[in-house]
Amino acid sequence: MPEFKQMFTRQRKWMFFLLSFYVLGWGFTAYQSIFLGLILGTSLSLFNLWLMSRKIDKLGQAAEQGGKIPSLGSFSRLATGALAVVITMRYPDYFHLISVVIGLMTSYIVIMIDFFMHKLYLDK
């Protein structure tokens, strides 16, 4: 398995771990709107991570074959963020806006943490 796919698998595991933690927080605390916002944002962030990994895989295949290099899909990731904000604004009693935005940034935080952990501790 190429290193890129291993990295995506590790990041996906971290995202599922965080989602399970948020579900427990939603079920057992009084901060249900905050945790529901984190669940919505992190779920869409996981979808964005999957989209990005798929696009990067296609980019690598196109570069390997010498074909046309596709875009990385910035518009679709931005549209996902807009969808999260629209859902949050439509149902403000259920979702906390700041936690949705933090949830949307979760995949980027997980990518950075995974990179630093892998490079600093595992490559020695």
mmCIF file of C-alpha atoms in Angstrom:
data_model
loop_
_atom_site.group_PDB
_atom_site.id
_atom_site.type_symbol
_atom_site.label_atom_id
_atom_site.label_comp_id
_atom_site.label_asym_id
_atom_site.label_seq_id
_atom_site.Cartn_x
_atom_site.Cartn_y
_atom_site.Cartn_z
ATOM 1 C CA MET A 1 0.000 0.000 0.000
ATOM 2 C CA PRO A 2 1.508 3.345 -0.960
ATOM 3 C CA GLU A 3 2.426 5.748 1.790
ATOM 4 C CA PHE A 4 -0.341 8.134 0.750
ATOM 5 C CA LYS A 5 -3.056 5.536 1.265
ATOM 6 C CA GLN A 6 -1.595 4.560 4.646
ATOM 7 C CA MET A 7 -1.638 8.206 5.655
ATOM 8 C CA PHE A 8 -5.266 8.586 4.582
ATOM 9 C CA THR A 9 -6.209 5.439 6.509
ATOM 10 C CA ARG A 10 -4.573 6.767 9.683
ATOM 11 C CA GLN A 11 -6.295 10.123 9.311
ATOM 12 C CA ARG A 12 -9.653 8.476 8.686
ATOM 13 C CA LYS A 13 -9.248 6.418 11.884
ATOM 14 C CA TRP A 14 -8.543 9.593 13.862
ATOM 15 C CA MET A 15 -11.615 11.255 12.372
ATOM 16 C CA PHE A 16 -13.839 8.303 13.313
ATOM 17 C CA PHE A 17 -12.366 8.340 16.819
ATOM 18 C CA LEU A 18 -13.213 12.034 17.172
ATOM 19 C CA LEU A 19 -16.711 11.454 15.785
ATOM 20 C CA SER A 20 -17.332 8.702 18.335
ATOM 21 C CA PHE A 21 -16.099 10.998 21.103
ATOM 22 C CA TYR A 22 -18.470 13.742 19.895
ATOM 23 C CA VAL A 23 -21.403 11.316 19.818
ATOM 24 C CA LEU A 24 -20.673 10.346 23.409
ATOM 25 C CA GLY A 25 -20.481 14.024 24.333
ATOM 26 C CA TRP A 26 -23.803 14.665 22.616
ATOM 27 C CA GLY A 27 -25.440 11.778 24.429
ATOM 28 C CA PHE A 28 -24.106 12.316 27.921
ATOM 29 C CA THR A 29 -23.634 16.066 28.400
ATOM 30 C CA ALA A 30 -25.845 19.118 28.513
ATOM 31 C CA TYR A 31 -23.963 20.698 25.581
ATOM 32 C CA GLN A 32 -25.916 18.907 22.893
ATOM 33 C CA SER A 33 -25.958 21.752 20.339
ATOM 34 C CA ILE A 34 -22.190 22.144 20.585
ATOM 35 C CA PHE A 35 -21.516 18.442 20.115
ATOM 36 C CA LEU A 36 -24.118 18.171 17.344
ATOM 37 C CA GLY A 37 -22.358 21.052 15.584
ATOM 38 C CA LEU A 38 -19.041 19.254 15.979
ATOM 39 C CA ILE A 39 -20.603 16.076 14.584
ATOM 40 C CA LEU A 40 -22.002 17.908 11.547
ATOM 41 C CA GLY A 41 -18.776 19.796 10.859
ATOM 42 C CA THR A 42 -16.530 16.787 11.395
ATOM 43 C CA SER A 43 -18.717 14.548 9.228
ATOM 44 C CA LEU A 44 -18.517 17.010 6.368
ATOM 45 C CA SER A 45 -14.810 17.436 7.055
ATOM 46 C CA LEU A 46 -14.374 13.660 6.743
ATOM 47 C CA PHE A 47 -16.226 13.839 3.427
ATOM 48 C CA ASN A 48 -13.854 16.632 2.322
ATOM 49 C CA LEU A 49 -10.869 14.522 3.379
ATOM 50 C CA TRP A 50 -12.172 11.633 1.297
ATOM 51 C CA LEU A 51 -12.738 13.961 -1.684
ATOM 52 C CA MET A 52 -9.251 15.400 -1.346
ATOM 53 C CA SER A 53 -7.619 11.972 -1.134
ATOM 54 C CA ARG A 54 -9.524 10.808 -4.199
ATOM 55 C CA LYS A 55 -8.482 13.896 -6.158
ATOM 56 C CA ILE A 56 -4.850 13.549 -5.072
ATOM 57 C CA ASP A 57 -4.889 9.895 -6.165
ATOM 58 C CA LYS A 58 -6.210 10.935 -9.592
ATOM 59 C CA LEU A 59 -3.589 13.684 -9.748
ATOM 60 C CA GLY A 60 -0.846 11.137 -9.084
ATOM 61 C CA GLN A 61 -2.180 8.774 -11.738
ATOM 62 C CA ALA A 62 -2.390 11.594 -14.292
ATOM 63 C CA ALA A 63 1.152 12.739 -13.513
ATOM 64 C CA GLU A 64 2.422 9.157 -13.759
ATOM 65 C CA GLN A 65 0.793 8.612 -17.145
ATOM 66 C CA GLY A 66 1.679 12.058 -18.444
ATOM 67 C CA GLY A 67 -1.962 13.009 -18.955
ATOM 68 C CA LYS A 68 -3.952 16.101 -18.147
ATOM 69 C CA ILE A 69 -3.697 17.026 -14.484
ATOM 70 C CA PRO A 70 -7.148 17.610 -12.915
ATOM 71 C CA SER A 71 -7.917 20.232 -10.282
ATOM 72 C CA LEU A 72 -7.980 19.353 -6.592
ATOM 73 C CA GLY A 73 -11.664 20.215 -6.159
ATOM 74 C CA SER A 74 -11.539 23.394 -4.113
ATOM 75 C CA PHE A 75 -15.032 24.364 -5.216
ATOM 76 C CA SER A 76 -16.593 21.161 -3.921
ATOM 77 C CA ARG A 77 -14.883 21.571 -0.544
ATOM 78 C CA LEU A 78 -16.052 25.182 -0.314
ATOM 79 C CA ALA A 79 -19.581 24.112 -1.272
ATOM 80 C CA THR A 80 -19.529 21.554 1.527
ATOM 81 C CA GLY A 81 -18.603 24.292 3.984
ATOM 82 C CA ALA A 82 -21.415 26.472 2.643
ATOM 83 C CA LEU A 83 -23.840 23.561 3.058
ATOM 84 C CA ALA A 84 -22.789 23.185 6.700
ATOM 85 C CA VAL A 85 -23.387 26.879 7.352
ATOM 86 C CA VAL A 86 -26.780 26.794 5.609
ATOM 87 C CA ILE A 87 -27.879 23.803 7.705
ATOM 88 C CA THR A 88 -26.650 25.536 10.856
ATOM 89 C CA MET A 89 -28.439 28.782 10.049
ATOM 90 C CA ARG A 90 -31.641 26.899 9.190
ATOM 91 C CA TYR A 91 -31.628 24.963 12.483
ATOM 92 C CA PRO A 92 -29.895 27.224 15.042
ATOM 93 C CA ASP A 93 -31.590 25.470 17.972
ATOM 94 C CA TYR A 94 -29.840 22.201 17.128
ATOM 95 C CA PHE A 95 -26.414 23.295 15.849
ATOM 96 C CA HIS A 96 -23.868 25.696 17.321
ATOM 97 C CA LEU A 97 -22.253 27.726 14.515
ATOM 98 C CA ILE A 98 -18.758 28.027 16.018
ATOM 99 C CA SER A 99 -18.584 24.288 16.701
ATOM 100 C CA VAL A 100 -19.647 23.554 13.109
ATOM 101 C CA VAL A 101 -16.795 25.726 11.834
ATOM 102 C CA ILE A 102 -14.352 24.028 14.222
ATOM 103 C CA GLY A 103 -15.645 20.650 13.015
ATOM 104 C CA LEU A 104 -15.070 21.674 9.396
ATOM 105 C CA MET A 105 -11.438 22.422 10.247
ATOM 106 C CA THR A 106 -10.943 19.077 11.999
ATOM 107 C CA SER A 107 -9.522 17.239 8.992
ATOM 108 C CA TYR A 108 -6.829 19.869 8.495
ATOM 109 C CA ILE A 109 -5.892 19.694 12.173
ATOM 110 C CA VAL A 110 -5.791 15.880 11.980
ATOM 111 C CA ILE A 111 -3.595 16.077 8.854
ATOM 112 C CA MET A 112 -1.111 18.359 10.608
ATOM 113 C CA ILE A 113 -1.013 16.284 13.797
ATOM 114 C CA ASP A 114 -0.594 13.070 11.795
ATOM 115 C CA PHE A 115 2.227 14.601 9.771
ATOM 116 C CA PHE A 116 4.131 15.829 12.823
ATOM 117 C CA MET A 117 3.624 12.594 14.761
ATOM 118 C CA HIS A 118 4.729 10.508 11.813
ATOM 119 C CA LYS A 119 7.775 12.621 11.004
ATOM 120 C CA LEU A 120 8.973 13.405 14.510
ATOM 121 C CA TYR A 121 8.337 10.153 16.348
ATOM 122 C CA LEU A 122 7.955 7.351 13.858
ATOM 123 C CA ASP A 123 10.747 8.108 11.403
ATOM 124 C CA LYS A 124 13.533 7.842 13.971
#
